[in-house]
Short mmCIF file of C-alpha atoms and ligand atoms in Angstrom, two decimals:
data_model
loop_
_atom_site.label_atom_id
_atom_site.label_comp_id
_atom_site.label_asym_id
_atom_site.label_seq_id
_atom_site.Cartn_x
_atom_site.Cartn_y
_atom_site.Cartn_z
CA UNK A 1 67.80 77.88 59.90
CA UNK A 2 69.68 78.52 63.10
CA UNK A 3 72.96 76.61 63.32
CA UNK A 4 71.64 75.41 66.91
CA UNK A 5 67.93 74.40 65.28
CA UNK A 6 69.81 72.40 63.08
CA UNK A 7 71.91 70.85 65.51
CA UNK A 8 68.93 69.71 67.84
CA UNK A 9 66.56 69.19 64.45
CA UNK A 10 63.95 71.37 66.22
CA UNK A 11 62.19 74.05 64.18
CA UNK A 12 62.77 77.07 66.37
CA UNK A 13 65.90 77.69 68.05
CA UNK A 14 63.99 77.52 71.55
CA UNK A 15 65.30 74.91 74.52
CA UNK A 16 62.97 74.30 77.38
CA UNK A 17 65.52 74.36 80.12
CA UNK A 18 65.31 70.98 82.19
CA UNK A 19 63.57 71.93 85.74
CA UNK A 20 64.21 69.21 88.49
CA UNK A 21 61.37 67.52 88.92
CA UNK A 22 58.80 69.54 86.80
CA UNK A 23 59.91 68.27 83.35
CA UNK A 24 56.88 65.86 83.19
CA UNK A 25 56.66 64.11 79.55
CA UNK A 26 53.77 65.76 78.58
CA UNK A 27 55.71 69.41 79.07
CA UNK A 28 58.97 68.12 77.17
CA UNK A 29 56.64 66.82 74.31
CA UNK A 30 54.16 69.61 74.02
CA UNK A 31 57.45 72.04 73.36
CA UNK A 32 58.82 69.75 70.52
CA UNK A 33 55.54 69.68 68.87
CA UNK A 34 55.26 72.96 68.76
CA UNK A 35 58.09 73.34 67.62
CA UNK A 36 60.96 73.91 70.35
CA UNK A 37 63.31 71.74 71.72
CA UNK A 38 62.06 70.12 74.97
CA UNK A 39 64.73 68.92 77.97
CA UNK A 40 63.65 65.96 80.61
CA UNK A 41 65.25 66.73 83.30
CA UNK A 42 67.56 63.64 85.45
CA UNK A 43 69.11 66.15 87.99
CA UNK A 44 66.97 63.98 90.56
CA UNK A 45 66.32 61.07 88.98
CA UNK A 46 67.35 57.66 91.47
CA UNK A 47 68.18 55.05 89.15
CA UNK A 48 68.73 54.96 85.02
CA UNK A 49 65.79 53.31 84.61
CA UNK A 50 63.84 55.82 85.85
CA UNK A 51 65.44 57.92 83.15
CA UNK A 52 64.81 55.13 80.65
CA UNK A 53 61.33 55.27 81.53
CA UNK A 54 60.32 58.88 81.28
CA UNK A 55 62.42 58.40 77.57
CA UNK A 56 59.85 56.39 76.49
CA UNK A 57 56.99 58.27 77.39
CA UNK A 58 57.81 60.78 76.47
CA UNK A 59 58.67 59.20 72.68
CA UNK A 60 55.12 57.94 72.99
CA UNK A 61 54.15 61.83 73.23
CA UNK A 62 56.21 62.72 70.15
CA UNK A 63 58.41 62.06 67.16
CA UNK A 64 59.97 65.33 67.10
CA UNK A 65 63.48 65.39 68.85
CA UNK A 66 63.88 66.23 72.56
CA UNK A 67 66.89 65.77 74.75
CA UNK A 68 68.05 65.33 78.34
CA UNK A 69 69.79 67.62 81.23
CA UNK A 70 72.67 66.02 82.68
CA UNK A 71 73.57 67.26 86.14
CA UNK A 72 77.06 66.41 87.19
CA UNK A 73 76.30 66.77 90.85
CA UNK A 74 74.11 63.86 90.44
CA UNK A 75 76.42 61.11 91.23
CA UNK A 76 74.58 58.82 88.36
CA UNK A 77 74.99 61.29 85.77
CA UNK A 78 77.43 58.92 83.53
CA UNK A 79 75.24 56.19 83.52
CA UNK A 80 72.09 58.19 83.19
CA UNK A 81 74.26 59.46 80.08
CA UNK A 82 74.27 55.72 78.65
CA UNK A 83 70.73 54.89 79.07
CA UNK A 84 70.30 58.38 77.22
CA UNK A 85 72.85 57.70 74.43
CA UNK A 86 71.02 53.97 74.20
CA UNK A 87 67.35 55.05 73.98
CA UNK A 88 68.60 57.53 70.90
CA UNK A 89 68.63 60.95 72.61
CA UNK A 90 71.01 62.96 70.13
CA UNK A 91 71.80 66.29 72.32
CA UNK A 92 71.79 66.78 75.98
CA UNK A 93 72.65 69.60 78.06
CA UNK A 94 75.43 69.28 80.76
CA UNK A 95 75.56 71.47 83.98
CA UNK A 96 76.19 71.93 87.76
CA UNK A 97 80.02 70.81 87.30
CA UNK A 98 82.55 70.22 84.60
CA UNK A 99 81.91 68.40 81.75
CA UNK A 100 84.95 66.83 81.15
CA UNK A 101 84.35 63.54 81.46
CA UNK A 102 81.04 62.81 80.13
CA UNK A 103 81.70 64.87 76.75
CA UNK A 104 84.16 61.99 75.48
CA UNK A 105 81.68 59.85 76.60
CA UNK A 106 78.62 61.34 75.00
CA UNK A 107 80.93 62.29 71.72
CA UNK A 108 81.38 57.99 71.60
CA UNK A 109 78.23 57.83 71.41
CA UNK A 110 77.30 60.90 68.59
CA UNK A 111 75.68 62.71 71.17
CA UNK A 112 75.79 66.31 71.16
CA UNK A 113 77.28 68.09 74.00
CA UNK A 114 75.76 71.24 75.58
CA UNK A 115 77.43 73.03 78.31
CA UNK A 116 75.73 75.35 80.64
CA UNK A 117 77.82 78.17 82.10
CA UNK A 118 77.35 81.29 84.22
CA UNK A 119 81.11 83.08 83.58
CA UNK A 120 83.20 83.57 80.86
CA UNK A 121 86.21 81.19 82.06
CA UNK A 122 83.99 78.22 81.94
CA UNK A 123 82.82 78.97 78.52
CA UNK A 124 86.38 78.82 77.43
CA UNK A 125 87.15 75.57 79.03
CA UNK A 126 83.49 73.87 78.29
CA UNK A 127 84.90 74.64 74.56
CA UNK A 128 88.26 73.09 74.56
CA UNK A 129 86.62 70.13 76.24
CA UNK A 130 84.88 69.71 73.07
CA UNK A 131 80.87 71.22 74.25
CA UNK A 132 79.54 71.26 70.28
CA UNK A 133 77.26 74.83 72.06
CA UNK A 134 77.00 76.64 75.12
CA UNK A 135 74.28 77.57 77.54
CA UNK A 136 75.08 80.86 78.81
CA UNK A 137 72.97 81.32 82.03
CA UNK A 138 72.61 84.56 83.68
CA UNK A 139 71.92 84.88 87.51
CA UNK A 140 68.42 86.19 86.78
CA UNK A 141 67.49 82.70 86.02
CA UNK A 142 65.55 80.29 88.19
CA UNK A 143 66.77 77.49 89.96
CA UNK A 144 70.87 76.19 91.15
CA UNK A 145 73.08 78.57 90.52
CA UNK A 146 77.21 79.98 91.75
CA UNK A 147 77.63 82.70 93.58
CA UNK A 148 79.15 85.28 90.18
CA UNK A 149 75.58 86.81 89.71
CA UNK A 150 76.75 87.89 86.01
CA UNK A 151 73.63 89.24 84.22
CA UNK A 152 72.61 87.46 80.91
CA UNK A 153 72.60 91.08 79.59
CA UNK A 154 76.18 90.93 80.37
CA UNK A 155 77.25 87.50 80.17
CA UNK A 156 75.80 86.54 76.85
CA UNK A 157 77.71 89.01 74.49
CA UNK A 158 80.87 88.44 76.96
CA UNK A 159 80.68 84.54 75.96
CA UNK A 160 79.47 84.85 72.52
CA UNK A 161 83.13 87.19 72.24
CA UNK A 162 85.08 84.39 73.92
CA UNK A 163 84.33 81.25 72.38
CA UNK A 164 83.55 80.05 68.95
CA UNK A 165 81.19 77.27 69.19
CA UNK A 166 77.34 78.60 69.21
CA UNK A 167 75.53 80.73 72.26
CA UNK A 168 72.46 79.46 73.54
CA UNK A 169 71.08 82.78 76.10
CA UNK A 170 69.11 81.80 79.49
CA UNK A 171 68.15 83.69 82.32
CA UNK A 172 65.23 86.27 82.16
CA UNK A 173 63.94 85.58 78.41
CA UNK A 174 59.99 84.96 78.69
CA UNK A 175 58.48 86.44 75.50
CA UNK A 176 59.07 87.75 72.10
CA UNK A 177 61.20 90.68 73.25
CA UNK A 178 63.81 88.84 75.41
CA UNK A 179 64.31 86.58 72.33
CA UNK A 180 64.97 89.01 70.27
CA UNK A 181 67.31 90.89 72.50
CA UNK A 182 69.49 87.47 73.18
CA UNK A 183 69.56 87.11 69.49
CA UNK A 184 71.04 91.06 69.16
CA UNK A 185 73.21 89.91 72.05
CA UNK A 186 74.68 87.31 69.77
CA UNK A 187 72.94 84.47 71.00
CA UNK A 188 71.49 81.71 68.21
CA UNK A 189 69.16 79.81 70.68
CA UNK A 190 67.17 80.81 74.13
CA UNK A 191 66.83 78.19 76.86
CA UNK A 192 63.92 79.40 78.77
CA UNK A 193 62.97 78.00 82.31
CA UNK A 194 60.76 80.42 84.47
CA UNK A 195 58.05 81.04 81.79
CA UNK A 196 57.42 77.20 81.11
CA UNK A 197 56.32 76.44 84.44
CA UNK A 198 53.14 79.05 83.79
CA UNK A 199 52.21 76.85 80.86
CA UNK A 200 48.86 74.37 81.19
CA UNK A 201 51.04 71.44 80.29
CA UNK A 202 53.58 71.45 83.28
CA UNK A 203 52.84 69.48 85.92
CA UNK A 204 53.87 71.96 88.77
CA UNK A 205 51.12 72.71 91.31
CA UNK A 206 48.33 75.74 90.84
CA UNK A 207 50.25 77.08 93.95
CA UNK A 208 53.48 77.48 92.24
CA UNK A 209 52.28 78.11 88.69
CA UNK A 210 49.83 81.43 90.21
CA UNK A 211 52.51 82.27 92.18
CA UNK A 212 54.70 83.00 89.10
CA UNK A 213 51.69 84.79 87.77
CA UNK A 214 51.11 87.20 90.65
CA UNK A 215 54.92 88.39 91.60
CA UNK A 216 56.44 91.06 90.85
CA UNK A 217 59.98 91.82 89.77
CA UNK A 218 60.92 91.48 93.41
CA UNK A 219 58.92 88.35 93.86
CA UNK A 220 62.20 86.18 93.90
CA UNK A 221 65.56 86.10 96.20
CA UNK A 222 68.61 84.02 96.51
CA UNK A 223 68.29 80.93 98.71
CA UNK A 224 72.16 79.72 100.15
CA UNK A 225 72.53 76.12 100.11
CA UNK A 226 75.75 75.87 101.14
CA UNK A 227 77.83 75.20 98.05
CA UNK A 228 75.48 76.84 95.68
CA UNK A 229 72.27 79.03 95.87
CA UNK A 230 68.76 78.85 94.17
CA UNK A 231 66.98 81.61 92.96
CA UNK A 232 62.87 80.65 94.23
CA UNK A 233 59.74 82.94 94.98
CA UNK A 234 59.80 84.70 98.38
CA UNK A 235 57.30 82.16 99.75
CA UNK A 236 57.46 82.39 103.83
CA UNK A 237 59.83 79.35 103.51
CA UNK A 238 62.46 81.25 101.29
CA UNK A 239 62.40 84.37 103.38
CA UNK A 240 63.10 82.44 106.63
CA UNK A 241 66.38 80.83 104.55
CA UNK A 242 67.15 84.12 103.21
CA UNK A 243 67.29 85.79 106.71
CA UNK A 244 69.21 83.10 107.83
CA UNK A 245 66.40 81.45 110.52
CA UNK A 246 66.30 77.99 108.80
CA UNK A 247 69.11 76.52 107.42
CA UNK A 248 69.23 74.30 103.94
CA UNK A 249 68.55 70.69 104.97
CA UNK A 250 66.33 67.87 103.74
CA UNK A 251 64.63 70.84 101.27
CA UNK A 252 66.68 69.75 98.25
CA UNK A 253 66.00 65.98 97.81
CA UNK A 254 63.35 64.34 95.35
CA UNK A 255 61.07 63.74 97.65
CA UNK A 256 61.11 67.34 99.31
CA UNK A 257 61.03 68.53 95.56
CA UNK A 258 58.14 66.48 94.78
CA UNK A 259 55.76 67.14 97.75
CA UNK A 260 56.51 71.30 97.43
CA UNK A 261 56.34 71.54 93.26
CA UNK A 262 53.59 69.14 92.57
CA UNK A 263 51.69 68.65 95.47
CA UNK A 264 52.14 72.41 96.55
CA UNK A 265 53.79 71.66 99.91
CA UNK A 266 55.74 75.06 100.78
CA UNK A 267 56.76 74.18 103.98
CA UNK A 268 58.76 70.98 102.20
CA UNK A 269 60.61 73.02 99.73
CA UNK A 270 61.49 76.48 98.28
CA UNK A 271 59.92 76.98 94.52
CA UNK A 272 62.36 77.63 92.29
CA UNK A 273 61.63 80.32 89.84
CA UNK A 274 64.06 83.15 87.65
CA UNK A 275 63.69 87.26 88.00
CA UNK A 276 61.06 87.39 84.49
CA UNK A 277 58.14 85.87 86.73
CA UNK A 278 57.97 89.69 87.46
CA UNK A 279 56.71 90.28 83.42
CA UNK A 280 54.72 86.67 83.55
CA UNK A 281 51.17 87.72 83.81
CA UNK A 282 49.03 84.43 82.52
CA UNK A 283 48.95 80.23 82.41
CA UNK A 284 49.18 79.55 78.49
CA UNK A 285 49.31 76.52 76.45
CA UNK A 286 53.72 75.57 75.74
CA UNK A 287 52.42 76.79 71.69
CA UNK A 288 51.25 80.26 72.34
CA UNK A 289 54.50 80.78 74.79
CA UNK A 290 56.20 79.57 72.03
CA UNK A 291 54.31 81.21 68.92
CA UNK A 292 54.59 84.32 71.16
CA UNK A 293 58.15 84.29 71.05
CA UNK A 294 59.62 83.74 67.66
CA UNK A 295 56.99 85.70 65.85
CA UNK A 296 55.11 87.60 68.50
CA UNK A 297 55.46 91.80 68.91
CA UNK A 298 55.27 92.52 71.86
CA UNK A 299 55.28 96.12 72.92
CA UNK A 300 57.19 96.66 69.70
CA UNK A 301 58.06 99.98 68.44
C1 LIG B 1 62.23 75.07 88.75
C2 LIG B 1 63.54 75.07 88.03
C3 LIG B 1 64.32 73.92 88.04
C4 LIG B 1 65.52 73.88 87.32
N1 LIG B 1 66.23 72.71 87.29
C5 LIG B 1 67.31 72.62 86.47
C6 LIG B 1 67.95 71.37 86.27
O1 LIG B 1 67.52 70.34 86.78
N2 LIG B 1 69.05 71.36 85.47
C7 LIG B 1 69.51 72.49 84.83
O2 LIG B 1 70.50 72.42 84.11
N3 LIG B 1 68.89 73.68 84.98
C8 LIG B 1 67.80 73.76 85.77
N4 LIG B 1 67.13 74.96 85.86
C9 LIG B 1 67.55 76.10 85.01
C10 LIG B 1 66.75 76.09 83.69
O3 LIG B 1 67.04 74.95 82.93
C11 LIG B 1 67.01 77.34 82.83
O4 LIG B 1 68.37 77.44 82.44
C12 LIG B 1 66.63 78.61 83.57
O5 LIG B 1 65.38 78.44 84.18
C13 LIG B 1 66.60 79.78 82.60
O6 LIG B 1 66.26 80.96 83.24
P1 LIG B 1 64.72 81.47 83.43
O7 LIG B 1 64.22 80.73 84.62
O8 LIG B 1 64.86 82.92 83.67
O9 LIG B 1 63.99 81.14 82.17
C14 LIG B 1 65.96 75.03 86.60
C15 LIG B 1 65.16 76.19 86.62
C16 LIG B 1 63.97 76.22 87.31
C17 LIG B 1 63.13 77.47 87.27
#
């Protein structure tokens, strides 16, 4: 067994990266039963007892573990921490921002720490802050990222050399062969985003979910907010940001969010989505994605 399955008490070393507001419970719980290691995500979450909330249904959904993305621009991400840490959540991942101060208080608690990165320097310090793992994202990942555009091809081995805590790879992994190329990278887990929104079980409009299905490798571009930039699918919305004729506001808030990934507004809000939609051809259940991976062949030798 993986050192990171044992830490999260999943079966397979396989996260389901938290995605805004597309985490429903029924997602997160369909990829612990099967066997992975589902993420609600509280990156847009208004109050800790909406976080409380989804907790418990999704508990209701399964017995197997699952844990919780903490987003440290999210000015409620310490007490979203407590009401995580309260309802018995063991391991959460941290990102968008240091980690400092909510790993003491998520260690007070015996929660595990996991820190998501996207360079080499933050690795380092996410360590001697205490992160029990690391998330090493590459830029060819879906959703908020900097502005370093490090490959996971590049960044993964880079990390796994620099710090000595465990690797978890994200960015561009959708089936059996980018598993098994993060694992000869050095990497002991996958977090995979992208290829869970295909999946019959995630809430996320048709819209989005076919969209996915139907791009090709050039079907997503970088979107500048500002302080960051999300990698989305070219939809008419995204290319108008990406040439620079609309600018970033109200298309990042939870309601924005809501009405563009779940109703399928895409005038309200760009869909975030990683490089691999390119290589994701069909909507399967969260089991065969995940079946697929850690034992599948796929265009094996
Ligand atoms: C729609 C979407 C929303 C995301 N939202 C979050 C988030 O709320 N918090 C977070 O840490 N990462 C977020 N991510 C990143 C994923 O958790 C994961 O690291 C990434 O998708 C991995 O790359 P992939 O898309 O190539 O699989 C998001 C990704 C997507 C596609």
């Amino acid at each position: 067994m993986s050192r990171i399955s044992e830490m999260l008490g999943s079966r397979y070393p396989v996260i389901q990266g938290a995605m805004g507001v597309i985490c429903n419970p029924e997602l997160v719980a369909a990829v612990s039963e099967a066997g992975g290691f589902g993420l609600l995500a509280t990156a847009f979450a208004e109050d800790p007892e909406m976080v409380r909330d989804e907790v418990r249904r999704t508990k209701e959904l399964t017995d197997n573990p699952f844990g919780a993305n903490l987003f440290v621009m999210n000015p409620l991400a310490a007490k979203f921490a407590e009401v995580l840490a309260e309802e018995g959540i063991r391991a959460v991942t941290v990102s968008a921002g240091s980690p400092k101060e909510l790993i003491p208080l998520l260690h007070d608690k015996c929660v595990k720490v996991i820190v998501v990165v996207s360079a080499v320097n933050a690795a380092r310090g996410a360590e001697a802050a205490g992160a029990d793992a690391i998330v090493a994202e590459g830029a060819e990942s879906g959703g908020v990222q900097g502005f370093q555009g490090i490959s996971t091809m590049v960044l993964v081995p880079s990390v796994v050399d620099a710090v000595n805590v465990p690797v978890i790879a994200a960015g561009g992994i959708g089936d059996s062969r980018g598993y098994r190329a993060a694992m000869a990278l050095g990497a002991q887990g996958v977090q995979v985003g992208t290829r869970f929104i295909a999946t019959k079980e995630c809430i996320a409009n048709g819209i989005y979910k076919n969209t996915i299905v139907e791009v090709g490798e050039f079907g997503t571009g970088l979107v500048n907010m500002g302080r960051f930039q999300i990698r989305a699918l070219r939809t008419p919305l995204a290319e108008k940001m990406i040439k620079g004729e609309k600018g970033p506001d109200n298309i990042f808030t939870p309601a924005a969010l809501k009405e563009a990934w779940i109703k399928g507004d895409l005038e309200a809000g760009v869909l975030a989505a990683g490089q691999i939609s390119g290589s994701v051809h069909d909507i399967l259940s969260v089991r065969e994605v995940i079946e697929e991976m850690v034992d599948g062949e796929k265009r094996s030798p």
